């Protein structure tokens, strides 16, 4: 059972997104033959600082999106797709867990949440650990993702992505 906010957010990211999109990633990349590495690059900045759009990071180019996946969930037909990017001509699919922004918002709303920036970094680490644990336990998802942790003592977002290609 998740014992922290970071662990709960990791499970939410898995159950509400990754378990849906990862099994169908390769077929949904049909119109992008230049994507050789079909693993979803899951980008996790240590401090949850994420650009609004990944292509705002110098050196990263937005190329389009995968084919859409329609799924009925909680009484609503939901559409899922993933963005395709490139760095120096190497194409890839990436995602930044938007639910990590909840942690940043909790820090910004300290008077209400009592959540500090130090706690944010601890919870991001717990998020990463739990996400790895969940995904490693799902043999059917092996080779469909790559978790890229970046930031302070890790490489920058660009360097971490470039190094993974």
mmCIF file of C-alpha atoms in Angstrom:
data_model
loop_
_atom_site.group_PDB
_atom_site.id
_atom_site.type_symbol
_atom_site.label_atom_id
_atom_site.label_comp_id
_atom_site.label_asym_id
_atom_site.label_seq_id
_atom_site.Cartn_x
_atom_site.Cartn_y
_atom_site.Cartn_z
ATOM 1 C CA UNK A 1 0.000 0.000 0.000
ATOM 2 C CA UNK A 2 1.408 3.440 -0.902
ATOM 3 C CA UNK A 3 2.615 5.159 2.228
ATOM 4 C CA UNK A 4 3.414 8.563 0.770
ATOM 5 C CA UNK A 5 2.090 11.156 -1.629
ATOM 6 C CA UNK A 6 4.856 10.379 -4.144
ATOM 7 C CA UNK A 7 4.070 6.664 -4.110
ATOM 8 C CA UNK A 8 0.338 7.300 -4.523
ATOM 9 C CA UNK A 9 0.991 9.678 -7.436
ATOM 10 C CA UNK A 10 3.202 7.037 -9.077
ATOM 11 C CA UNK A 11 0.446 4.454 -8.846
ATOM 12 C CA UNK A 12 -2.050 6.950 -10.226
ATOM 13 C CA UNK A 13 0.262 7.702 -13.180
ATOM 14 C CA UNK A 14 0.628 3.986 -13.846
ATOM 15 C CA UNK A 15 -3.038 3.008 -13.499
ATOM 16 C CA UNK A 16 -4.502 6.042 -15.246
ATOM 17 C CA UNK A 17 -2.002 6.345 -18.085
ATOM 18 C CA UNK A 18 0.943 3.975 -18.459
ATOM 19 C CA UNK A 19 -0.949 0.687 -18.213
ATOM 20 C CA UNK A 20 -3.238 1.979 -20.964
ATOM 21 C CA UNK A 21 -0.736 3.428 -23.434
ATOM 22 C CA UNK A 22 2.401 1.302 -23.047
ATOM 23 C CA UNK A 23 1.012 -1.961 -24.505
ATOM 24 C CA UNK A 24 -0.099 -0.145 -27.671
ATOM 25 C CA UNK A 25 2.944 2.094 -28.208
ATOM 26 C CA UNK A 26 4.600 0.225 -31.091
ATOM 27 C CA UNK A 27 1.448 -0.074 -33.246
ATOM 28 C CA UNK A 28 0.566 3.584 -32.648
ATOM 29 C CA UNK A 29 3.955 4.655 -34.016
ATOM 30 C CA UNK A 30 3.063 3.386 -37.499
ATOM 31 C CA UNK A 31 3.492 6.726 -39.249
ATOM 32 C CA UNK A 32 6.848 7.399 -37.596
ATOM 33 C CA UNK A 33 9.302 4.903 -39.082
ATOM 34 C CA UNK A 34 12.172 7.127 -37.890
ATOM 35 C CA UNK A 35 11.403 6.207 -34.257
ATOM 36 C CA UNK A 36 13.823 3.316 -33.783
ATOM 37 C CA UNK A 37 13.622 3.166 -29.988
ATOM 38 C CA UNK A 38 9.909 2.652 -29.315
ATOM 39 C CA UNK A 39 10.249 2.868 -25.541
ATOM 40 C CA UNK A 40 8.363 5.712 -23.903
ATOM 41 C CA UNK A 41 10.928 8.023 -22.294
ATOM 42 C CA UNK A 42 9.438 8.940 -18.911
ATOM 43 C CA UNK A 43 11.155 12.175 -17.900
ATOM 44 C CA UNK A 44 11.243 12.948 -14.193
ATOM 45 C CA UNK A 45 12.981 16.125 -13.004
ATOM 46 C CA UNK A 46 14.147 15.754 -9.370
ATOM 47 C CA UNK A 47 12.374 18.967 -8.368
ATOM 48 C CA UNK A 48 9.278 18.514 -10.575
ATOM 49 C CA UNK A 49 10.276 21.570 -12.655
ATOM 50 C CA UNK A 50 8.958 20.807 -16.109
ATOM 51 C CA UNK A 51 8.620 22.984 -19.155
ATOM 52 C CA UNK A 52 5.071 23.567 -20.383
ATOM 53 C CA UNK A 53 6.132 21.878 -23.627
ATOM 54 C CA UNK A 54 9.173 19.661 -24.025
ATOM 55 C CA UNK A 55 10.082 21.415 -27.265
ATOM 56 C CA UNK A 56 10.724 24.558 -25.185
ATOM 57 C CA UNK A 57 13.975 22.863 -24.147
ATOM 58 C CA UNK A 58 16.728 24.010 -26.514
ATOM 59 C CA UNK A 59 17.735 21.232 -28.904
ATOM 60 C CA UNK A 60 14.450 19.286 -28.691
ATOM 61 C CA UNK A 61 12.073 19.421 -31.668
ATOM 62 C CA UNK A 62 8.401 18.445 -31.651
ATOM 63 C CA UNK A 63 7.663 16.131 -34.599
ATOM 64 C CA UNK A 64 3.991 15.258 -34.029
ATOM 65 C CA UNK A 65 2.058 12.654 -32.075
ATOM 66 C CA UNK A 66 1.355 8.948 -32.185
ATOM 67 C CA UNK A 67 -1.914 7.568 -33.479
ATOM 68 C CA UNK A 68 -4.725 8.077 -30.992
ATOM 69 C CA UNK A 69 -5.996 5.389 -28.672
ATOM 70 C CA UNK A 70 -9.670 5.596 -27.642
ATOM 71 C CA UNK A 71 -10.587 3.958 -24.338
ATOM 72 C CA UNK A 72 -13.800 3.950 -22.301
ATOM 73 C CA UNK A 73 -12.902 4.925 -18.743
ATOM 74 C CA UNK A 74 -15.179 5.950 -15.917
ATOM 75 C CA UNK A 75 -18.125 6.466 -18.264
ATOM 76 C CA UNK A 76 -16.222 8.660 -20.708
ATOM 77 C CA UNK A 77 -14.510 7.878 -24.001
ATOM 78 C CA UNK A 78 -10.968 9.121 -23.494
ATOM 79 C CA UNK A 79 -8.349 9.803 -26.125
ATOM 80 C CA UNK A 80 -4.689 9.011 -25.506
ATOM 81 C CA UNK A 81 -1.734 9.887 -27.712
ATOM 82 C CA UNK A 82 1.936 10.562 -27.128
ATOM 83 C CA UNK A 83 4.203 13.235 -28.522
ATOM 84 C CA UNK A 84 7.071 12.381 -30.831
ATOM 85 C CA UNK A 85 10.221 14.496 -30.578
ATOM 86 C CA UNK A 86 13.705 14.525 -32.015
ATOM 87 C CA UNK A 87 17.189 15.499 -30.907
ATOM 88 C CA UNK A 88 19.786 15.834 -33.650
ATOM 89 C CA UNK A 89 17.687 13.706 -36.031
ATOM 90 C CA UNK A 90 17.015 10.915 -33.513
ATOM 91 C CA UNK A 91 13.285 10.458 -32.946
ATOM 92 C CA UNK A 92 11.679 9.316 -29.689
ATOM 93 C CA UNK A 93 8.455 9.346 -27.696
ATOM 94 C CA UNK A 94 8.459 11.073 -24.302
ATOM 95 C CA UNK A 95 6.182 12.000 -21.445
ATOM 96 C CA UNK A 96 6.561 14.036 -18.276
ATOM 97 C CA UNK A 97 4.228 12.900 -15.460
ATOM 98 C CA UNK A 98 1.934 15.890 -15.082
ATOM 99 C CA UNK A 99 0.707 14.651 -11.716
ATOM 100 C CA UNK A 100 4.123 15.583 -10.284
ATOM 101 C CA UNK A 101 3.011 19.177 -10.747
ATOM 102 C CA UNK A 102 0.677 18.517 -7.808
ATOM 103 C CA UNK A 103 3.764 18.408 -5.579
ATOM 104 C CA UNK A 104 4.956 21.788 -6.886
ATOM 105 C CA UNK A 105 1.503 23.246 -6.334
ATOM 106 C CA UNK A 106 1.506 21.928 -2.760
ATOM 107 C CA UNK A 107 4.805 23.737 -2.117
ATOM 108 C CA UNK A 108 3.387 26.927 -3.641
ATOM 109 C CA UNK A 109 0.335 26.551 -1.380
ATOM 110 C CA UNK A 110 2.445 25.894 1.743
ATOM 111 C CA UNK A 111 0.048 27.678 4.121
ATOM 112 C CA UNK A 112 -2.677 25.211 3.219
ATOM 113 C CA UNK A 113 -0.623 22.066 2.548
ATOM 114 C CA UNK A 114 2.341 22.497 4.914
ATOM 115 C CA UNK A 115 4.423 20.875 2.159
ATOM 116 C CA UNK A 116 8.015 22.160 1.744
ATOM 117 C CA UNK A 117 10.428 22.078 -1.203
ATOM 118 C CA UNK A 118 12.562 19.596 0.757
ATOM 119 C CA UNK A 119 9.541 17.299 1.044
ATOM 120 C CA UNK A 120 8.919 17.722 -2.683
ATOM 121 C CA UNK A 121 12.342 16.308 -3.550
ATOM 122 C CA UNK A 122 11.828 13.387 -1.148
ATOM 123 C CA UNK A 123 8.418 12.650 -2.653
ATOM 124 C CA UNK A 124 9.743 12.844 -6.229
ATOM 125 C CA UNK A 125 12.347 10.233 -5.240
ATOM 126 C CA UNK A 126 9.602 8.068 -3.747
ATOM 127 C CA UNK A 127 7.587 8.556 -6.947
ATOM 128 C CA UNK A 128 10.515 7.260 -9.022
ATOM 129 C CA UNK A 129 11.145 4.288 -6.709
ATOM 130 C CA UNK A 130 7.475 3.282 -6.697
ATOM 131 C CA UNK A 131 7.069 3.742 -10.441
ATOM 132 C CA UNK A 132 10.110 1.522 -11.056
ATOM 133 C CA UNK A 133 8.731 -1.080 -8.655
ATOM 134 C CA UNK A 134 5.313 -1.086 -10.335
ATOM 135 C CA UNK A 135 6.643 -1.255 -13.887
ATOM 136 C CA UNK A 136 9.257 -3.905 -13.098
ATOM 137 C CA UNK A 137 6.483 -6.083 -11.647
ATOM 138 C CA UNK A 138 4.596 -6.003 -14.967
ATOM 139 C CA UNK A 139 6.428 -8.429 -17.250
ATOM 140 C CA UNK A 140 4.115 -7.563 -20.160
ATOM 141 C CA UNK A 141 5.477 -3.990 -20.101
ATOM 142 C CA UNK A 142 9.142 -4.979 -20.221
ATOM 143 C CA UNK A 143 11.004 -3.013 -22.902
ATOM 144 C CA UNK A 144 8.159 -0.498 -23.379
ATOM 145 C CA UNK A 145 9.535 2.347 -21.247
ATOM 146 C CA UNK A 146 12.660 4.012 -19.923
ATOM 147 C CA UNK A 147 12.581 6.122 -16.775
ATOM 148 C CA UNK A 148 14.909 9.103 -17.058
ATOM 149 C CA UNK A 149 15.534 10.900 -13.769
ATOM 150 C CA UNK A 150 17.192 14.264 -14.282
ATOM 151 C CA UNK A 151 18.027 17.428 -12.462
ATOM 152 C CA UNK A 152 20.264 18.697 -9.684
ATOM 153 C CA UNK A 153 22.913 15.945 -9.426
ATOM 154 C CA UNK A 154 21.654 14.194 -12.535
ATOM 155 C CA UNK A 155 22.131 15.436 -16.118
ATOM 156 C CA UNK A 156 19.899 18.229 -17.438
ATOM 157 C CA UNK A 157 16.687 17.222 -19.190
ATOM 158 C CA UNK A 158 18.313 17.673 -22.609
ATOM 159 C CA UNK A 159 21.519 15.842 -21.687
ATOM 160 C CA UNK A 160 19.638 12.987 -20.046
ATOM 161 C CA UNK A 161 17.415 12.546 -23.101
ATOM 162 C CA UNK A 162 20.283 12.869 -25.551
ATOM 163 C CA UNK A 163 22.259 10.274 -23.592
ATOM 164 C CA UNK A 164 19.348 7.830 -23.773
ATOM 165 C CA UNK A 165 19.134 7.908 -27.575
#
